[in-house]
mmCIF file of C-alpha atoms and ligand atoms in Angstrom:
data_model
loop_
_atom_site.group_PDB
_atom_site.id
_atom_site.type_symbol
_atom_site.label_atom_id
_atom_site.label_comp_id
_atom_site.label_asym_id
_atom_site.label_seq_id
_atom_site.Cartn_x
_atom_site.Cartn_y
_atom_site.Cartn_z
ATOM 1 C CA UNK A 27 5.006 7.898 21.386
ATOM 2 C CA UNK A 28 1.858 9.659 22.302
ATOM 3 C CA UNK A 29 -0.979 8.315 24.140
ATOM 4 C CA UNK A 30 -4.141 7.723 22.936
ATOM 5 C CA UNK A 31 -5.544 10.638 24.923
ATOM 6 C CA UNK A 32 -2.718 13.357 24.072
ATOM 7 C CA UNK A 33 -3.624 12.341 20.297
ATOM 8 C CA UNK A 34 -7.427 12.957 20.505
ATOM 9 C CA UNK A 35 -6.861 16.242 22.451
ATOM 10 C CA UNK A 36 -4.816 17.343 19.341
ATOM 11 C CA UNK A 37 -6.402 15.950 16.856
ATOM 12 C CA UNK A 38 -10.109 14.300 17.346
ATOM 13 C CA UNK A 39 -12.848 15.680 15.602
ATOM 14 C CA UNK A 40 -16.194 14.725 15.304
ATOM 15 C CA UNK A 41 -14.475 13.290 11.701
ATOM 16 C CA UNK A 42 -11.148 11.685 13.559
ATOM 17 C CA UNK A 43 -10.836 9.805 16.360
ATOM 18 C CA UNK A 44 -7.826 7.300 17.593
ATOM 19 C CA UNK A 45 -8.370 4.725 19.745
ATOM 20 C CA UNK A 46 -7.014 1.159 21.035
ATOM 21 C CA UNK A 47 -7.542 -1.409 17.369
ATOM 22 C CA UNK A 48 -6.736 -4.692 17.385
ATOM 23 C CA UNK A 49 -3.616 -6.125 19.349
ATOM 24 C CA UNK A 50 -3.782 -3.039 21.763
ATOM 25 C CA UNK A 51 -2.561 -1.118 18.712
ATOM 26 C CA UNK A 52 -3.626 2.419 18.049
ATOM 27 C CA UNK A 53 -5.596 2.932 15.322
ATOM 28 C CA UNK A 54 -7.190 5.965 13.760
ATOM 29 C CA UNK A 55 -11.023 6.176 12.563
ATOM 30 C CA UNK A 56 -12.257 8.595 9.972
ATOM 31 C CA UNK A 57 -15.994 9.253 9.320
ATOM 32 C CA UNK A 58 -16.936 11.398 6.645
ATOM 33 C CA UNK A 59 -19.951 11.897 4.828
ATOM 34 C CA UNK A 60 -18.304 10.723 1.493
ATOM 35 C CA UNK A 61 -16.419 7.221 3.287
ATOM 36 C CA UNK A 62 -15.169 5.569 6.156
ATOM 37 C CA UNK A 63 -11.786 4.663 6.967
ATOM 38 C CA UNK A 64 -9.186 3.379 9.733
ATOM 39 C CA UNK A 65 -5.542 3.349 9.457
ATOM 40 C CA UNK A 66 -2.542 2.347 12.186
ATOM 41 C CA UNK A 67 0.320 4.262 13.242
ATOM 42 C CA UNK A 68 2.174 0.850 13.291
ATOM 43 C CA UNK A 69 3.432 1.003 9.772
ATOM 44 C CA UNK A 70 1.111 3.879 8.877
ATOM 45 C CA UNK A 71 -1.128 1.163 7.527
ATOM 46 C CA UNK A 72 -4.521 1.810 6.309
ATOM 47 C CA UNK A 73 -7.195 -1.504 7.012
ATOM 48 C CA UNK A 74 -10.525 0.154 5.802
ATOM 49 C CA UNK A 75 -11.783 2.652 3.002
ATOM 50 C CA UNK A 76 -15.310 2.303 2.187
ATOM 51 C CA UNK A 77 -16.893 4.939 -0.132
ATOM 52 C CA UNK A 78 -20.446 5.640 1.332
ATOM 53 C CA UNK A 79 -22.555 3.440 -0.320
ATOM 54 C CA UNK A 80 -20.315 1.265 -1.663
ATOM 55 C CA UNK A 81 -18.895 -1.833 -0.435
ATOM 56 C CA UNK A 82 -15.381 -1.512 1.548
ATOM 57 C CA UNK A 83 -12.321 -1.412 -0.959
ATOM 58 C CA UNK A 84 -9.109 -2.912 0.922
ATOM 59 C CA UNK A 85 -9.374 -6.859 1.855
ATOM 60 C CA UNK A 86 -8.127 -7.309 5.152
ATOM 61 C CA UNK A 87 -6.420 -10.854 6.330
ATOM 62 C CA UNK A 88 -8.461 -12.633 9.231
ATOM 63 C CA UNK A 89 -5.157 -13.817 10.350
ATOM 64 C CA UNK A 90 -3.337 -10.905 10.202
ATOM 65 C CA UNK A 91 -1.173 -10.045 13.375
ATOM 66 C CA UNK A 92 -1.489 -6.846 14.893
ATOM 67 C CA UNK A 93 1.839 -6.708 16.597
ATOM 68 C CA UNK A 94 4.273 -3.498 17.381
ATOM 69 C CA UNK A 95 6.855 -3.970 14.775
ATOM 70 C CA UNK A 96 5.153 -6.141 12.552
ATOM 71 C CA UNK A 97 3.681 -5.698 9.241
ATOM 72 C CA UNK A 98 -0.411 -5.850 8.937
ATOM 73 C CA UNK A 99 -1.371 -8.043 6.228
ATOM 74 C CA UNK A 100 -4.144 -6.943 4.022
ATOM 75 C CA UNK A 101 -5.176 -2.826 3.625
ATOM 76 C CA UNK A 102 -2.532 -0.697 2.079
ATOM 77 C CA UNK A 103 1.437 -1.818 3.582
ATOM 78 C CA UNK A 104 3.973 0.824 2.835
ATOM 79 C CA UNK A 105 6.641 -0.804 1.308
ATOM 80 C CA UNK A 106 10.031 1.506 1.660
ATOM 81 C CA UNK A 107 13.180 2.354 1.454
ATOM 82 C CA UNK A 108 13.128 -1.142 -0.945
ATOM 83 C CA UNK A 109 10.816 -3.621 -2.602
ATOM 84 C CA UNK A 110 10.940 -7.158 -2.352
ATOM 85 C CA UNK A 111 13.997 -8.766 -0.697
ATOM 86 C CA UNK A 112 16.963 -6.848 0.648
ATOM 87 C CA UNK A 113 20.378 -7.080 -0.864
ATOM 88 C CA UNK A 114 21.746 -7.530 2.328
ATOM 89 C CA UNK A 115 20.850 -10.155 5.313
ATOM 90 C CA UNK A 116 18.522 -9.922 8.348
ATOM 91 C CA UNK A 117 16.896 -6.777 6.476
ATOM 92 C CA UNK A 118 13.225 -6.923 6.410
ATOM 93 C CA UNK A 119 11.169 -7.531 2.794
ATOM 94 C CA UNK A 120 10.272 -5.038 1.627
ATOM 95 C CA UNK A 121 12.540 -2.838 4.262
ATOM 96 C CA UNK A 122 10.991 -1.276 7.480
ATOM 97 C CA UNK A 123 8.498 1.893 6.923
ATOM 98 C CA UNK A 124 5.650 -0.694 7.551
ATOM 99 C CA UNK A 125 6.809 -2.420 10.770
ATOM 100 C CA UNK A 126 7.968 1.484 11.942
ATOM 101 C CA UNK A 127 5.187 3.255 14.249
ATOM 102 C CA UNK A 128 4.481 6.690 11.924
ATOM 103 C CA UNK A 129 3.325 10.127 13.705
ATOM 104 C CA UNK A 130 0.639 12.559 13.282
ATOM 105 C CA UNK A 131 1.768 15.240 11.542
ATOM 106 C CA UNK A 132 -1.338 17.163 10.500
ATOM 107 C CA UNK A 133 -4.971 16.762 9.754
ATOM 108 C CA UNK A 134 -6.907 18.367 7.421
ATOM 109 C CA UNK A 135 -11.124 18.525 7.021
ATOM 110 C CA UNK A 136 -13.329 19.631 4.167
ATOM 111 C CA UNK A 137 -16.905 19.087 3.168
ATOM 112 C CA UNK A 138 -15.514 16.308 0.728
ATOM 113 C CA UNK A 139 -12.572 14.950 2.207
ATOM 114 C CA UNK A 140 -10.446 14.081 5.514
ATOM 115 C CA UNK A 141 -6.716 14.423 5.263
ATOM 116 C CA UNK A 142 -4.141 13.100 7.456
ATOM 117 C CA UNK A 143 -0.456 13.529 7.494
ATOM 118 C CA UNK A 144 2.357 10.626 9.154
ATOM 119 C CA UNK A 145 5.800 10.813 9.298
ATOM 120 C CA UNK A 146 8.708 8.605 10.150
ATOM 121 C CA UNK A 147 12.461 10.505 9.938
ATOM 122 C CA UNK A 148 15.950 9.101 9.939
ATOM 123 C CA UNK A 149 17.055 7.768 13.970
ATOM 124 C CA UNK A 150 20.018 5.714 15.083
ATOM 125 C CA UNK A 151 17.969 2.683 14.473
ATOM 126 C CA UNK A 152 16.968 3.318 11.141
ATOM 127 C CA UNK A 153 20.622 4.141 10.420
ATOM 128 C CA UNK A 154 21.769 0.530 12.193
ATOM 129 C CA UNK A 155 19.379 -0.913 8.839
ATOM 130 C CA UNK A 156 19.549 2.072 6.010
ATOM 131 C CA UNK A 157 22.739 4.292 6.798
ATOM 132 C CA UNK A 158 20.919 7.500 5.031
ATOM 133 C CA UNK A 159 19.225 10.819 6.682
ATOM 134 C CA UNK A 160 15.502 11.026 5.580
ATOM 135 C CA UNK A 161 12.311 12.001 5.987
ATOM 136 C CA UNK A 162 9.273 10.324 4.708
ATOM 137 C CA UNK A 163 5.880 11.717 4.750
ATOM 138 C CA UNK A 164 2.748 9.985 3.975
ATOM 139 C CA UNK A 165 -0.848 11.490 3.239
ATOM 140 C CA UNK A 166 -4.020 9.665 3.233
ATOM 141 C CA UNK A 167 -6.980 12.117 1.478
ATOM 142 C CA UNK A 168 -10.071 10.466 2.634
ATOM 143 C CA UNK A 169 -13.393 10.886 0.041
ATOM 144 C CA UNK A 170 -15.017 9.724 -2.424
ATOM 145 C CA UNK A 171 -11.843 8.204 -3.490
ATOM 146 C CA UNK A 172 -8.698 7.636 -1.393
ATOM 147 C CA UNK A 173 -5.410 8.940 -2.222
ATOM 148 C CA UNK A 174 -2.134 7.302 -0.877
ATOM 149 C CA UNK A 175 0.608 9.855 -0.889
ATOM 150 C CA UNK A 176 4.439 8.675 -0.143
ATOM 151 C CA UNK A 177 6.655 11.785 -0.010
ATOM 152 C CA UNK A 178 10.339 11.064 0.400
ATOM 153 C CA UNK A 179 13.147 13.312 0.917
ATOM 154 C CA UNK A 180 16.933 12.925 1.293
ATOM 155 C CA UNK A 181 17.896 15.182 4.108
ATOM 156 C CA UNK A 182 21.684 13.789 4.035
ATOM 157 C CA UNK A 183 24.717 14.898 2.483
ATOM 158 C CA UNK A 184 24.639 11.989 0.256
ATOM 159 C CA UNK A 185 22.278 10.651 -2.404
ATOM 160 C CA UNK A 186 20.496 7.504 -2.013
ATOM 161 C CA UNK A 187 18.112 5.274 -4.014
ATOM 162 C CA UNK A 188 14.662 4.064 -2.584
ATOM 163 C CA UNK A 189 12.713 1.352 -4.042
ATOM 164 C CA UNK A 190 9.018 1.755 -2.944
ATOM 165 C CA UNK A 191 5.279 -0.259 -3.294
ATOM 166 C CA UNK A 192 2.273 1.369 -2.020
ATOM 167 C CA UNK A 193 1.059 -2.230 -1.909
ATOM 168 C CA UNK A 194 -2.963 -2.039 -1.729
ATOM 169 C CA UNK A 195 -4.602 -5.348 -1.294
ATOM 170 C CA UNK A 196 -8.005 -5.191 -2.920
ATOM 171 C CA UNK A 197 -11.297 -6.355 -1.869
ATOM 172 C CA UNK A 198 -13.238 -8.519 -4.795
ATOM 173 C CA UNK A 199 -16.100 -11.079 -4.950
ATOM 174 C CA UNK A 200 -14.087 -13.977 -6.761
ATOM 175 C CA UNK A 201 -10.958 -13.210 -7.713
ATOM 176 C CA UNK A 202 -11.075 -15.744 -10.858
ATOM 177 C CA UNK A 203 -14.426 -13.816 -11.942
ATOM 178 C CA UNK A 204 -12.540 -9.998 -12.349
ATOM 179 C CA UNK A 205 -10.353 -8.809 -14.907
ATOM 180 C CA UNK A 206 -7.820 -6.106 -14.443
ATOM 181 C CA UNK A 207 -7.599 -3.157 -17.770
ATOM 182 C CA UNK A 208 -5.124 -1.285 -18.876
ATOM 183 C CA UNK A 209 -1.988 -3.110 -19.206
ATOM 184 C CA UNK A 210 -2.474 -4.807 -22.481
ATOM 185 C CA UNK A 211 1.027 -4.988 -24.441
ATOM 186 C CA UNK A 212 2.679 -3.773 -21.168
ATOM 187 C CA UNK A 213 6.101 -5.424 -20.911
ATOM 188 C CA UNK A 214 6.337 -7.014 -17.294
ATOM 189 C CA UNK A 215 9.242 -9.141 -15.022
ATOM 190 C CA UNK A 216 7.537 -12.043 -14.061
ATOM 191 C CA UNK A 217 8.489 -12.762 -10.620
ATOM 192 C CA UNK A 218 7.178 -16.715 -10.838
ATOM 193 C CA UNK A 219 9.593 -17.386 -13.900
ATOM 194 C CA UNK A 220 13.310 -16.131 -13.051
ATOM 195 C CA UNK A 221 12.326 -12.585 -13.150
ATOM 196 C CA UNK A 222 11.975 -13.438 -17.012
ATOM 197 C CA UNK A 223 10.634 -10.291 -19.265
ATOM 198 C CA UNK A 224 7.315 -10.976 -20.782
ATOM 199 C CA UNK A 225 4.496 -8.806 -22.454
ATOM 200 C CA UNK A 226 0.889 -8.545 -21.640
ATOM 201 C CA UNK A 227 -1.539 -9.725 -24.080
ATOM 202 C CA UNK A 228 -5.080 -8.357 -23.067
ATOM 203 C CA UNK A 229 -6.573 -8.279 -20.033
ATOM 204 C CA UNK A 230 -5.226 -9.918 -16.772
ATOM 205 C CA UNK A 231 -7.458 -12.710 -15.577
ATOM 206 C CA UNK A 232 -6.554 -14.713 -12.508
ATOM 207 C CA UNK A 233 -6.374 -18.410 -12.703
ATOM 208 C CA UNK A 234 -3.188 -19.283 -10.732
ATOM 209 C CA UNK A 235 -0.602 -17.571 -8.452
ATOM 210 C CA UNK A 236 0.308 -13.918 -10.421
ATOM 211 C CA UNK A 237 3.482 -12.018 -9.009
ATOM 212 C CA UNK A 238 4.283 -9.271 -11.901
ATOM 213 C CA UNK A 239 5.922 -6.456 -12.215
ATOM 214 C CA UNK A 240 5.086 -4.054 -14.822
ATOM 215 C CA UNK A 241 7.124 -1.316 -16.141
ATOM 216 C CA UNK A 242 5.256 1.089 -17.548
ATOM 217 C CA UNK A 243 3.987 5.332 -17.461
ATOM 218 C CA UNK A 244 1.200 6.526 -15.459
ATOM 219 C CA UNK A 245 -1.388 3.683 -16.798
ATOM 220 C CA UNK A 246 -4.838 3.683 -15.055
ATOM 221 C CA UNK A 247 -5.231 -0.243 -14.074
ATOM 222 C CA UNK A 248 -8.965 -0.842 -13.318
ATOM 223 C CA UNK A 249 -9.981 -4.058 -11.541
ATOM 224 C CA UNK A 250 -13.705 -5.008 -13.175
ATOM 225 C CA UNK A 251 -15.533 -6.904 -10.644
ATOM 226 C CA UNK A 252 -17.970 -8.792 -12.558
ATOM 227 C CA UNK A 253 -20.026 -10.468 -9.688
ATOM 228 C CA UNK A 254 -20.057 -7.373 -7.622
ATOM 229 C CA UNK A 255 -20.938 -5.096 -10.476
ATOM 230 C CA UNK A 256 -18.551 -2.765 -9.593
ATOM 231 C CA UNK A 257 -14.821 -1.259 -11.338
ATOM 232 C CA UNK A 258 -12.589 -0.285 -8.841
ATOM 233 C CA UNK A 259 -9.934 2.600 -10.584
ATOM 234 C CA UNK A 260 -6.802 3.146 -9.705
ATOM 235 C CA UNK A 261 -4.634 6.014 -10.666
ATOM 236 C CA UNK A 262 -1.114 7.104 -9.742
ATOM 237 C CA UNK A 263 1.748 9.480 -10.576
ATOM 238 C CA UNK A 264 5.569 9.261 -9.866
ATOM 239 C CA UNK A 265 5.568 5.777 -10.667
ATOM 240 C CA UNK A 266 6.371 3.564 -13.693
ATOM 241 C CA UNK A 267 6.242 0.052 -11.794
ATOM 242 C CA UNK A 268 2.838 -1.547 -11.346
ATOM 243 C CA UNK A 269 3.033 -4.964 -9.275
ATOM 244 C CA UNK A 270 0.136 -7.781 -9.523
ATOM 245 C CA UNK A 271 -0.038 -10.241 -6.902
ATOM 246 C CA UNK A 272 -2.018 -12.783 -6.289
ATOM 247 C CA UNK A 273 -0.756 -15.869 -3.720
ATOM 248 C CA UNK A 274 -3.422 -18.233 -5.164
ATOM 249 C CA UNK A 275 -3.783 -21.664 -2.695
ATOM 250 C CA UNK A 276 -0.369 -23.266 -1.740
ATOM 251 C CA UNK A 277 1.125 -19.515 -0.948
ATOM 252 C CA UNK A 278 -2.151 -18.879 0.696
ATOM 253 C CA UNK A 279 -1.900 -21.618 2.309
ATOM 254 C CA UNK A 280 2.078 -20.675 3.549
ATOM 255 C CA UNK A 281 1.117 -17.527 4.621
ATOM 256 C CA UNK A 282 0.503 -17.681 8.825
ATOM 257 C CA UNK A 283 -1.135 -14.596 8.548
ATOM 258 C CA UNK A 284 -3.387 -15.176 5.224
ATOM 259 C CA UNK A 285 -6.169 -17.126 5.469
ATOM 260 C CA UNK A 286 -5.768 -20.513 3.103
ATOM 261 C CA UNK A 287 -9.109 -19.542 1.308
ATOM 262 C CA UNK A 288 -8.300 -15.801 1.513
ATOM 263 C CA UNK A 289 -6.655 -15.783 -1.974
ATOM 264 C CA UNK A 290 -10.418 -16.147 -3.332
ATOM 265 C CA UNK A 291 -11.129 -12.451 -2.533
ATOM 266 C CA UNK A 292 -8.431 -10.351 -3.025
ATOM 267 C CA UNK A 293 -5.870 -8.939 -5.781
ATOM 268 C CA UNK A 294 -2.935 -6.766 -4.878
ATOM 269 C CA UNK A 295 -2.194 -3.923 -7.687
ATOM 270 C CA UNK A 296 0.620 -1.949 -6.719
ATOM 271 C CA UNK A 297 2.005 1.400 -7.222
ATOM 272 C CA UNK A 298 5.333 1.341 -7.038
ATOM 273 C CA UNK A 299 9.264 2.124 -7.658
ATOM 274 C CA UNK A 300 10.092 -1.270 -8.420
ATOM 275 C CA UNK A 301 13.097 -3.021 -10.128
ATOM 276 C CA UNK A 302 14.541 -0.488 -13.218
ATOM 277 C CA UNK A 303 12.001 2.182 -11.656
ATOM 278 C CA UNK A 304 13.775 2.538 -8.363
ATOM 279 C CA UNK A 305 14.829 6.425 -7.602
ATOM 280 C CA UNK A 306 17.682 8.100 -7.094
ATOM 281 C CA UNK A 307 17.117 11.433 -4.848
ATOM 282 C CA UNK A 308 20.120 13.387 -4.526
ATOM 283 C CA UNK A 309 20.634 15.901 -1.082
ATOM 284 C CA UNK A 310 17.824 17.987 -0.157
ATOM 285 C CA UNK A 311 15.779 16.289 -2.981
ATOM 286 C CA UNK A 312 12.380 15.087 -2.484
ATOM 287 C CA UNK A 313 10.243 12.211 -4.603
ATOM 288 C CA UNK A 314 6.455 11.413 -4.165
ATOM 289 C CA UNK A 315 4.338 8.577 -5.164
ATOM 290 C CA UNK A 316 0.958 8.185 -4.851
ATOM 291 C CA UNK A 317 -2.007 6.109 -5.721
ATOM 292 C CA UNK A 318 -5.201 7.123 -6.236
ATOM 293 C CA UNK A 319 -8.532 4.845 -5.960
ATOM 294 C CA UNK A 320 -12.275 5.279 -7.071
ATOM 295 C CA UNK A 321 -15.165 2.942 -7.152
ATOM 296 C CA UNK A 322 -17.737 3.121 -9.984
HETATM 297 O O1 LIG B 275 3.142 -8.238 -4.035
HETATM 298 C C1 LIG B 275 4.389 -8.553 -4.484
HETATM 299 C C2 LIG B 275 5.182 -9.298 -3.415
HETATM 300 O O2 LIG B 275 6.540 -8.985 -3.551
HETATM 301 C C3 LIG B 275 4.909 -10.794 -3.543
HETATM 302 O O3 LIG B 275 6.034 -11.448 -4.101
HETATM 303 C C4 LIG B 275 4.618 -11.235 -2.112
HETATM 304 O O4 LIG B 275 5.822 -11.575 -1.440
HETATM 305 C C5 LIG B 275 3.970 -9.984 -1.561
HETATM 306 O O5 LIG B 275 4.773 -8.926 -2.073
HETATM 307 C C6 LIG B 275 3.776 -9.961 -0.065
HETATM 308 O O6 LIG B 275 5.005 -9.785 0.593
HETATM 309 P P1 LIG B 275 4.971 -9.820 2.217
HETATM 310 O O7 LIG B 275 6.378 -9.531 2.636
HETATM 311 O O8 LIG B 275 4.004 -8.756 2.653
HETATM 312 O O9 LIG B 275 4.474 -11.184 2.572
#
């Protein structure tokens, strides 16, 4: 793993700098004209995006731990090669791409945006977990909006199928003063009642504990802050899962690494491969996901 110093001689800028973030951890700043952000190789996780001018996107846990090998909670976690629990034992949820530490690939600058480019590829110990030959690529483009890239592709002999969440907690106000658009009549697998198929009438208001998974095309979900006065948009594209969460008090409250009131400020809307929408990628094929957010 490079040091701290062997990554700023190859990649800082007056726009990109890496230094030692919380936990002794290295982290990544970005400072742009158009937004701020910082991310961490440790899972390739993103904690910060905030447009200039606006207020900052991601909610971040006070509690989170920043530990090598462990996922960050709060900011964007990169949830690959599967969502939610593993088939098999002593796998991690939502498998191991966040508690893996990512390297710089590339970094890109342009009078609107910052681009960076991670990668993690197939080793013996990601074989002892996943037994497949990959690489996976991610992209952060760093502007006036952010957009989340996940680029996977099978370099085996075999295929394989990933299931995958680019799982962006959200900064709001009050979470039981928002509403989220653009899933109305959008069947979902509610995750709270046996994985039971239900539709969505209207929009989605948050009154209780909300763990769904929609299955639907390319829908733009916006999250309406009403106290903050602001919409927060998110797009995507080689998806056709969206996931809501929202732990509400007594997960809060179960969470070591969530603070018991932090429910109150976030919502997670996820873009993801999830349940029917995982992906099959045969040899020497590739699939990307991304998300894309903007603040109005
Ligand atoms: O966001 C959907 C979900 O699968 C929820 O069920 C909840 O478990 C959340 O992910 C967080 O999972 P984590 O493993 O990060 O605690």
């Amino acid at each position: 793993m490079p040091t701290l110093e062997e990554l700023n001689k190859l990649y800082a800028t007056d726009s990109i700098n890496f230094q030692v973030g919380e936990g002794g951890l290295p982290k990544c700043t970005i400072t742009h004209p158009n937004a701020t952000a910082e991310f961490y190789l440790n899972g390739g996780h993103m904690t910060h995006f905030q447009p200039t001018e606006h207020q900052p996107v991601l909610w971040m846990s006070s509690e989170s731990k920043f530990e090598a090998g462990k996922p960050i909670r709060g900011g964007i976690p990169i949830c690959w090669p599967w969502f939610g629990q593993a088939v098999e034992e002593n796998r991690p949820q939502h498998g191991f791409a966040r508690n893996t530490n990512w390297t710089v690939v590339e970094t890109q600058e342009t009078v609107d945006f910052v681009a960076i480019e991670l990668k993690i590829e197939s080793n013996a110990e990601t074989k002892s977990i996943w037994p497949h030959s990959f690489e996976l690529k991610l992209r952060f483009e760093i502007g006036k909006k952010l957009s989340i890239e996940l680029e996977t592709r099978n370099t085996g002999a075999a295929s394989f199928r990933i299931g995958t969440a680019i799982h962006s907690y959200f900064n709001v106000t009050d979470a039981s003063n928002i509403e989220l658009s653009g899933l109305d009549q959008v069947d979902y697998i509610d995750q709270l009642d046996n994985n039971l198929p239900k539709q969505q009438q209207g929009e989605i208001k948050i009154r209780e504990e909300i763990d769904r998974v929609y299955i639907e095309s390319g829908h733009q979900v916006s999250i309406v802050d009403r106290t903050m006065n602001r919409v927060i948009k998110i797009k995507k594209s080689g998806s056709q899962s969206t996931v809501v969460w929202n732990p509400w008090i007594s997960k809060a409250n179960r969470m070591a690494d969530f603070p018991d009131d932090g429910y109150r400020t976030m919502v997670c809307v996820e873009t993801a491969n999830a349940f029917t929408d995982v992906r099959e990628i045969a040899p020497d094929e590739q699939h990307v996901i991304m998300q894309k957010i903007s603040v109005a």
